[in-house]
CSV table of C-alpha atoms and ligand atoms in Angstrom, one decimal:
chain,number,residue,atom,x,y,z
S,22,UNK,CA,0.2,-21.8,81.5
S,23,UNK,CA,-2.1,-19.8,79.3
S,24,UNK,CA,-4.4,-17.1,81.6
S,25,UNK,CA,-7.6,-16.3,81.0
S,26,UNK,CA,-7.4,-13.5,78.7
S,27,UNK,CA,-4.9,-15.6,76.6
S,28,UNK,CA,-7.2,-18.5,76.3
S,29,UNK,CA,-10.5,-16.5,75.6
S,30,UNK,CA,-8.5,-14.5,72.5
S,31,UNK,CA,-7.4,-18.0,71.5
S,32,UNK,CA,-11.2,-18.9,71.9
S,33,UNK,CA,-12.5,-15.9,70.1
S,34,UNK,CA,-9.9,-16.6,67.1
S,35,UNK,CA,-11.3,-20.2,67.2
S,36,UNK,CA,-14.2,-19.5,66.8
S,37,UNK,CA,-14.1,-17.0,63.8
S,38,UNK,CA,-11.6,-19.8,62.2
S,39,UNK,CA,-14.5,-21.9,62.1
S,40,UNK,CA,-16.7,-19.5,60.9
S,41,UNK,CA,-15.0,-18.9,57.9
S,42,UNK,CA,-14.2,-22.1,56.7
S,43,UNK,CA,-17.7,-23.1,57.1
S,44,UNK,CA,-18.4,-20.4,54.9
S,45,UNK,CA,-15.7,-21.6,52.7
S,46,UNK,CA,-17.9,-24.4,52.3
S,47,UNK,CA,-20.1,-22.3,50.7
S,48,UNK,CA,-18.1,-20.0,48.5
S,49,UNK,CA,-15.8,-22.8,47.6
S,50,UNK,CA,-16.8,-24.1,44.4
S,51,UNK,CA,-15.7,-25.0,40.6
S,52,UNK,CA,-15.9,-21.6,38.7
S,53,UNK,CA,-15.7,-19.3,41.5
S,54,UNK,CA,-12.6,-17.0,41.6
S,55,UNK,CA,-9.7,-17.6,44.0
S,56,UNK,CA,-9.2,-13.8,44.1
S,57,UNK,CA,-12.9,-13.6,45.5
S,58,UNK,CA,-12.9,-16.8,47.6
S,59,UNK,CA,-9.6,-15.5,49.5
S,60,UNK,CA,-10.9,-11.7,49.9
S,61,UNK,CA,-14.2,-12.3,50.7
S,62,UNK,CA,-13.0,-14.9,53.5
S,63,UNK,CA,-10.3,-12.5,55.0
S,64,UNK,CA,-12.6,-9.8,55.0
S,65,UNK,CA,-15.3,-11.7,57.0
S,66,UNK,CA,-12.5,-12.3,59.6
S,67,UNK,CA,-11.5,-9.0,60.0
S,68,UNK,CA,-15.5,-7.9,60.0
S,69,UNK,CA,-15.6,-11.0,63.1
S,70,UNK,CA,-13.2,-8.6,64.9
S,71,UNK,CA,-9.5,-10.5,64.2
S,72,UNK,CA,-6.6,-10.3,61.5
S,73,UNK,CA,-5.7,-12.7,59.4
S,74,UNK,CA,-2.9,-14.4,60.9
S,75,UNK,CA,-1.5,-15.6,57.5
S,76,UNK,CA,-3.4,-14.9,53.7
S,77,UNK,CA,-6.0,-17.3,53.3
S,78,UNK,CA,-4.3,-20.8,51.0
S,79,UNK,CA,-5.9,-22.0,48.5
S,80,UNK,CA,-4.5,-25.2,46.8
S,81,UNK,CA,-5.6,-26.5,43.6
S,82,UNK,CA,-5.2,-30.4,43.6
S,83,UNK,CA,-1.1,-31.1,43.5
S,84,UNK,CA,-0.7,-27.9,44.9
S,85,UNK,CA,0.1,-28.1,48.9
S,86,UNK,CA,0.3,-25.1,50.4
S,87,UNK,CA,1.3,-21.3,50.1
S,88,UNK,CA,-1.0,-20.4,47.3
S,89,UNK,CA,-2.8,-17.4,47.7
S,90,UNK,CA,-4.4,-15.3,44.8
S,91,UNK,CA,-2.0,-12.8,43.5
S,92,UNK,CA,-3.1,-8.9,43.2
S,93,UNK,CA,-4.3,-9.1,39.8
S,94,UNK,CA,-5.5,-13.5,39.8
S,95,UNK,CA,-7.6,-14.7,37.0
S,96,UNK,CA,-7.8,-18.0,38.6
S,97,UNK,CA,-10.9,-20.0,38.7
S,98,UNK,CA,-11.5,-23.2,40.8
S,99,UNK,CA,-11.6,-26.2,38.2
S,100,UNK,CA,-13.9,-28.5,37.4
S,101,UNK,CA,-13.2,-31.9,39.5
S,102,UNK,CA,-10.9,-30.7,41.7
S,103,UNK,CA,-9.3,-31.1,44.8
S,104,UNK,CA,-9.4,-27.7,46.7
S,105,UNK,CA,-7.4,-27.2,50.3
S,106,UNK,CA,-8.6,-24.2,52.0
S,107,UNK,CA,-6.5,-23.2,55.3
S,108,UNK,CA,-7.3,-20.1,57.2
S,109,UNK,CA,-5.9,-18.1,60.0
S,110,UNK,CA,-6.8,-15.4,62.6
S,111,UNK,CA,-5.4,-13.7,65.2
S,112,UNK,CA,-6.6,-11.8,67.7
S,113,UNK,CA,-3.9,-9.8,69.4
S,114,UNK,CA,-1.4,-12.3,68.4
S,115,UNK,CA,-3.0,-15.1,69.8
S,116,UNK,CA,-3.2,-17.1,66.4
S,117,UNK,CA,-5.4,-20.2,65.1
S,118,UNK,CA,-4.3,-22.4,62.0
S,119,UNK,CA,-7.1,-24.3,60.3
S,120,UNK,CA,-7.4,-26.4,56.9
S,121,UNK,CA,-9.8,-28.3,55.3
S,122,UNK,CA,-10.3,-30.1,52.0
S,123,UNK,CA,-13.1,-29.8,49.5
S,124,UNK,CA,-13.2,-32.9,46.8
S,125,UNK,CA,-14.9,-32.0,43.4
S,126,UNK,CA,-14.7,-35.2,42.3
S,127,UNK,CA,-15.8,-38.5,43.7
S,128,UNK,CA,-13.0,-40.8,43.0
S,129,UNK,CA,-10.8,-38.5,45.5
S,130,UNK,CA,-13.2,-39.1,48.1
S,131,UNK,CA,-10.6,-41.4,49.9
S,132,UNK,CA,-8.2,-39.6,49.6
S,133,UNK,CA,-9.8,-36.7,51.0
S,134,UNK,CA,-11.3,-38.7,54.0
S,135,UNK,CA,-7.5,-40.4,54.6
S,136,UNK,CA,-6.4,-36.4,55.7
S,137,UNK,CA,-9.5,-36.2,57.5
S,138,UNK,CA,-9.4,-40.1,59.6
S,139,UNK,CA,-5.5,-38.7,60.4
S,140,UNK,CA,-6.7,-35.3,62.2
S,141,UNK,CA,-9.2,-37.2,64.0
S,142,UNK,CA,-7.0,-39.8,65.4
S,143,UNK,CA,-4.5,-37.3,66.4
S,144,UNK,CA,-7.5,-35.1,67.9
S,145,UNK,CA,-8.1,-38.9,70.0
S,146,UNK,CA,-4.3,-39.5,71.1
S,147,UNK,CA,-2.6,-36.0,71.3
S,148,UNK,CA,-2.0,-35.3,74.9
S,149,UNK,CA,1.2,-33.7,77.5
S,150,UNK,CA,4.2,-36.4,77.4
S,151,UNK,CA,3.8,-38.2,73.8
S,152,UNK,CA,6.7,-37.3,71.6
S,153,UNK,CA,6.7,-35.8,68.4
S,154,UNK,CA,7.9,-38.3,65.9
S,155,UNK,CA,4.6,-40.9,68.1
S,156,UNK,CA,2.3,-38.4,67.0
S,157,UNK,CA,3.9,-38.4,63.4
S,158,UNK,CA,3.8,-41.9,63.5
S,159,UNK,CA,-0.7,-42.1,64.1
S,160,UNK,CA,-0.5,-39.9,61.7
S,161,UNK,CA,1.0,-41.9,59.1
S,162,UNK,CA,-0.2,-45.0,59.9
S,163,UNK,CA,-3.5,-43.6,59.8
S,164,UNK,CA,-3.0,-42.6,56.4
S,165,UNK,CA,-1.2,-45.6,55.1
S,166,UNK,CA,-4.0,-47.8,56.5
S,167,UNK,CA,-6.3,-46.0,53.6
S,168,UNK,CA,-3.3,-46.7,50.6
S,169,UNK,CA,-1.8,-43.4,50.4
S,170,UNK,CA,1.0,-41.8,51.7
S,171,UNK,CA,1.4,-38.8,53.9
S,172,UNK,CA,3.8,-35.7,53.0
S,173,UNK,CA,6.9,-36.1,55.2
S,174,UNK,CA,8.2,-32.8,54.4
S,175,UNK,CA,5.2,-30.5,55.6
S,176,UNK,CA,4.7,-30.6,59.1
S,177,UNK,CA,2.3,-29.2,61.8
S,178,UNK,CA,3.9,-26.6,64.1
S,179,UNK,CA,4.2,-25.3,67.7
S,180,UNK,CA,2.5,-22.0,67.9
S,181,UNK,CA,3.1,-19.1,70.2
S,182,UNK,CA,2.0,-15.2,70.2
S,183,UNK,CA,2.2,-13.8,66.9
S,184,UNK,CA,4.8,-16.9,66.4
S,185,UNK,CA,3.2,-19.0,63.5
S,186,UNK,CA,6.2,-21.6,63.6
S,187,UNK,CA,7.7,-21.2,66.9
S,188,UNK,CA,10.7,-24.3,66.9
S,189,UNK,CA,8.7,-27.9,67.8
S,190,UNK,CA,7.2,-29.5,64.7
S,191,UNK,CA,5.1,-32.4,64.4
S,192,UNK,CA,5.9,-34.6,61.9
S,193,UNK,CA,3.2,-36.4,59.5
S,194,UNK,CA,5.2,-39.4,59.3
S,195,UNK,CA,7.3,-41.0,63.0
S,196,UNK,CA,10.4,-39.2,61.9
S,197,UNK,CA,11.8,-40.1,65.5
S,198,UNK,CA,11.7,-37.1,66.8
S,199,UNK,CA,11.8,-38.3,70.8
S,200,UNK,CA,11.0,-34.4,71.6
S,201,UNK,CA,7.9,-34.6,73.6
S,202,UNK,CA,4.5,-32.2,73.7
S,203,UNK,CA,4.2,-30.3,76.7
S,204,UNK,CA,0.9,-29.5,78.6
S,205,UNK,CA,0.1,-25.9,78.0
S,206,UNK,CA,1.6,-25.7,74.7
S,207,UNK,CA,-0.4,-24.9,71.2
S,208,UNK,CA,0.4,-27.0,68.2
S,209,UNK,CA,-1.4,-26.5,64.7
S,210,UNK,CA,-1.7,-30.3,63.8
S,211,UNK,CA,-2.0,-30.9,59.3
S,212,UNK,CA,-1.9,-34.4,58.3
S,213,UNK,CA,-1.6,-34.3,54.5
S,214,UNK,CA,-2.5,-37.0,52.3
S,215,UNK,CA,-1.5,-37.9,48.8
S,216,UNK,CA,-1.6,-40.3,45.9
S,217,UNK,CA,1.9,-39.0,44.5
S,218,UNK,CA,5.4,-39.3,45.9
S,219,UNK,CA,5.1,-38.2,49.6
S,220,UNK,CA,6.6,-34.9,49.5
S,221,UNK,CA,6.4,-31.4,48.1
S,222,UNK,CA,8.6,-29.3,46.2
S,223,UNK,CA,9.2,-25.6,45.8
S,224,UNK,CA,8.5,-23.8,42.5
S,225,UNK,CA,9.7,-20.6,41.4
S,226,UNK,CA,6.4,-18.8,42.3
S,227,UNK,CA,5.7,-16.1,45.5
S,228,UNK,CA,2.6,-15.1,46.3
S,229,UNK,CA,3.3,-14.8,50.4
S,230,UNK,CA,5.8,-13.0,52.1
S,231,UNK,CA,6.8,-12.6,55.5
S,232,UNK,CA,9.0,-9.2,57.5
S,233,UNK,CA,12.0,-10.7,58.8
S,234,UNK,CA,14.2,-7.7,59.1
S,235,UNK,CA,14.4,-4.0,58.9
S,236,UNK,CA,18.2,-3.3,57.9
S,237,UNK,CA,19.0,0.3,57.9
S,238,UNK,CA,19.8,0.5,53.8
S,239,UNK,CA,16.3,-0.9,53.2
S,240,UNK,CA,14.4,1.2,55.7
S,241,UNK,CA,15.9,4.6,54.6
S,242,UNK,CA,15.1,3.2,50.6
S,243,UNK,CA,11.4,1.7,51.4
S,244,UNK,CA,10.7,3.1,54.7
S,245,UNK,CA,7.1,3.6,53.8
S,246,UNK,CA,6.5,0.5,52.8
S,247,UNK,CA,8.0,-1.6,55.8
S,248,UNK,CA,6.4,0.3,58.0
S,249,UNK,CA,3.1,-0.6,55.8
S,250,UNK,CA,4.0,-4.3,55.6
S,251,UNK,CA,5.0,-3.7,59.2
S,252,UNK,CA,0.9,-2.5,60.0
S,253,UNK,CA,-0.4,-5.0,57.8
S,254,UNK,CA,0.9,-7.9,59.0
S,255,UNK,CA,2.7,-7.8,62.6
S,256,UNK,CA,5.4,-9.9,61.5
S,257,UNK,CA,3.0,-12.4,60.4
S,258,UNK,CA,3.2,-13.5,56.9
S,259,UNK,CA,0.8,-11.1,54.1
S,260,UNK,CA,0.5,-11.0,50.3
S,261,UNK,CA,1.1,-8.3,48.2
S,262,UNK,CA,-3.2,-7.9,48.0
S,263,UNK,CA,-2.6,-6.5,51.8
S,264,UNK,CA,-1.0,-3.7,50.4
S,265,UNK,CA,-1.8,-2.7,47.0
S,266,UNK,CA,-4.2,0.1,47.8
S,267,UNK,CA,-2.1,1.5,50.4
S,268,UNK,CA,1.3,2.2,49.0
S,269,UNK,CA,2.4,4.9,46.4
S,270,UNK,CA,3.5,1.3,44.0
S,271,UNK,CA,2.3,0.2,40.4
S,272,UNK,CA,1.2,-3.3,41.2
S,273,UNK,CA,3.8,-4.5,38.8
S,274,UNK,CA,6.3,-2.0,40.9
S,275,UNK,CA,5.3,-3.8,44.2
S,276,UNK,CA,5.9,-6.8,43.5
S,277,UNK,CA,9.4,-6.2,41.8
S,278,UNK,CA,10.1,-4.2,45.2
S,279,UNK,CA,9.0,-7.4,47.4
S,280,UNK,CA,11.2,-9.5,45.4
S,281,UNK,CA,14.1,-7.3,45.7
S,282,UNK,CA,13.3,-7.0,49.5
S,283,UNK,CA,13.6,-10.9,49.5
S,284,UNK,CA,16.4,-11.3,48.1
S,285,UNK,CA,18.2,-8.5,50.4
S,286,UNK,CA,16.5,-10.8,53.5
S,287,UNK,CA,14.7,-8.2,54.7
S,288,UNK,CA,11.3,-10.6,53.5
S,289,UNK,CA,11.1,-14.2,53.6
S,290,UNK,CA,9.1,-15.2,50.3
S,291,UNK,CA,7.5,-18.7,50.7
S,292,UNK,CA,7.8,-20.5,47.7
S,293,UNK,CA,4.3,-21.9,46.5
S,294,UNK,CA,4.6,-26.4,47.0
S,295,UNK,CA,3.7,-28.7,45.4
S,296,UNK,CA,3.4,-32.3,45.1
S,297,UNK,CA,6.7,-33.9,43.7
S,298,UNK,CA,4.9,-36.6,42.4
S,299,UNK,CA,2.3,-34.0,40.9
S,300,UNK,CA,0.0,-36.6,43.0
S,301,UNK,CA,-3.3,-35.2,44.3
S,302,UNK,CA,-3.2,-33.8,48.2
S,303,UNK,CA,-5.9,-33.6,50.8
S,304,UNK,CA,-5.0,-31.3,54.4
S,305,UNK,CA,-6.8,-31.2,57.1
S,306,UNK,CA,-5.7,-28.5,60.0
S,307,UNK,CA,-6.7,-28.0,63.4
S,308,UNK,CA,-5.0,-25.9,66.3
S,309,UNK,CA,-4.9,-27.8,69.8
S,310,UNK,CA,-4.2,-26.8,73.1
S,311,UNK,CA,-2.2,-29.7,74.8
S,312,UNK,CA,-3.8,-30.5,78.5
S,313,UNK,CA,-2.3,-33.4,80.7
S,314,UNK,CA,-5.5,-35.9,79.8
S,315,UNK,CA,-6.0,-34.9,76.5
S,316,UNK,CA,-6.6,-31.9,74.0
S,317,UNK,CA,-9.1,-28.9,72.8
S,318,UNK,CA,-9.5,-28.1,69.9
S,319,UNK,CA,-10.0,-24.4,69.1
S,320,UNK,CA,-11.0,-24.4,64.9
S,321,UNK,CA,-13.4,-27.7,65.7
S,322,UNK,CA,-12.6,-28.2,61.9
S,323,UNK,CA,-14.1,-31.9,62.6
S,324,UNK,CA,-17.6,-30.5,63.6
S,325,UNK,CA,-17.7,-29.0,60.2
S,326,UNK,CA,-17.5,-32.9,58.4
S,327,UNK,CA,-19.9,-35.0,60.9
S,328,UNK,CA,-22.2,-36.8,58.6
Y,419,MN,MN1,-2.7,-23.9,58.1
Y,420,MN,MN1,-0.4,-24.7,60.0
């Protein structure tokens, strides 16, 4: 059971979720820069008094997830677009995962709201004892019930301390799965919508990296920079933005040096997805604590949409 201290950190990290993807709401619009939107909006987390728990995502309509901007990112949010913005914060590991989407363009709209129905019904049913592939399957019905289909190969994701993905994860389609929810335990829950073929894809661009390993070779050849990536991030997974200002590195030289890093294994590069179908996607996140009679949630992304 979480004590106390745990549960006001996971509290306070709510909270300053919330915060900032209200104020995503704001800054979030076509012709702003993605560069600005995501280091304006990490910034005001670490000014609420928590870390990023992951680089703020932003994807651009078939994109799904693990975009953020790159050091130098001349990107600019399009016109009519479909624009998922998930955030995370931790505060002494204690980590909350949010998303939500913002539709530029009115003939999205359902789509959009499908993502959005899902995360409330799973906000209604999630509770101790219901399997994972049950909570997969409100999930997709609820998003089949509006015409589109959910993406059965992005899931949401037990959550421990400074553990993003920590084993359990809950399908958005019933995948049977007969591996049940326990009370106590913390699941970032991301029904994603979309109007394509049901799934994502990798493609051959990194912007997000992750420390998975400090092999001896490595260390002794970029000491100073694990132990940076090491400060910056906690084991939790950065961009190369994190450390461009604080290592003795070209910004061209960094990221050849991360790449190299990845493919020695000492970083895990996450592959920016996208939708296989290059259909449109809509995500929305919450983080849930998971109580005998029910759930709370800790982002309260749904306050942020009650019309
Ligand atoms: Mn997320
Ligand atoms: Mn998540």
């Amino acid at each position: 059971m979480l004590s106390k201290e745990e549960l006001e950190k996971l509290y306070k990290a709510g909270e300053i979720v919330h915060k900032t993807l209200e104020k995503a709401l704001d800054i979030v619009r076509p012709g702003a820069r993605v560069l600005d939107i995501c280091t304006e909006l990490e910034n005001y987390i670490i000014s609420q008094g928590a870390r990023p728990a992951f680089p703020v995502n932003i994807g651009i309509n078939h994109v799904a997830a693990h975009y953020t901007a790159r050091i130098e990112d001349d990107l600019v949010i399009p016109e009519k677009s479909v624009v998922k913005v998930d955030v995370g914060a931790h505060i002494d590991g204690y980590i909350v995962d949010a998303a939500i989407t913002l539709c530029f363009n009115p003939v999205y709209e359902p789509l959009v709201q499908a993502a959005l129905e899902a995360l409330k019904v799973v906000k209604e049913i999630l509770k101790a004892g219901l399997s994972l592939g049950r909570i997969g399957s409100y999930i997709e019905k609820a998003i089949r019930g509006r015409g589109f289909k959910p993406i059965e190969n992005l899931t949401g994701h037990l959550i421990k301390r400074y553990e993003l993905h920590a084993g359990k994860s809950i399908p958005n389609v019933d995948n049977g799965d007969e591996r049940k929810v326990l009370e106590g335990e913390i699941y970032a829950i991301e029904p994603f919508a979309t109007d394509g073929k049901g799934s994502v894809i990798d493609t051959p661009q990194v912007t997000i990296y992750r420390l998975i390993a400090t092999p001896k070779k490595a260390l002794k050849k970029h000491r100073e920079l694990i132990l940076k990536i090491q400060e910056v991030s906690q084991g939790l997974p950065f961009s190369p933005r994190w450390l461009a200002n604080k290592v003795n590195l070209s910004k061209d030289e960094l990221v050849k040096v991360l790449d190299e890093l990845a493919r020695e294994n000492v970083l895990y590069a996450y592959p920016v997805l996208v939708e296989e179908g290059k259909g449109m996607v809509s995500q929305f996140e919450d983080t849930f604590i998971v109580k005998n009679d029910g759930c709370e949630e800790l982002a309260h992304t749904l306050d942020l949409f009650r019309r």
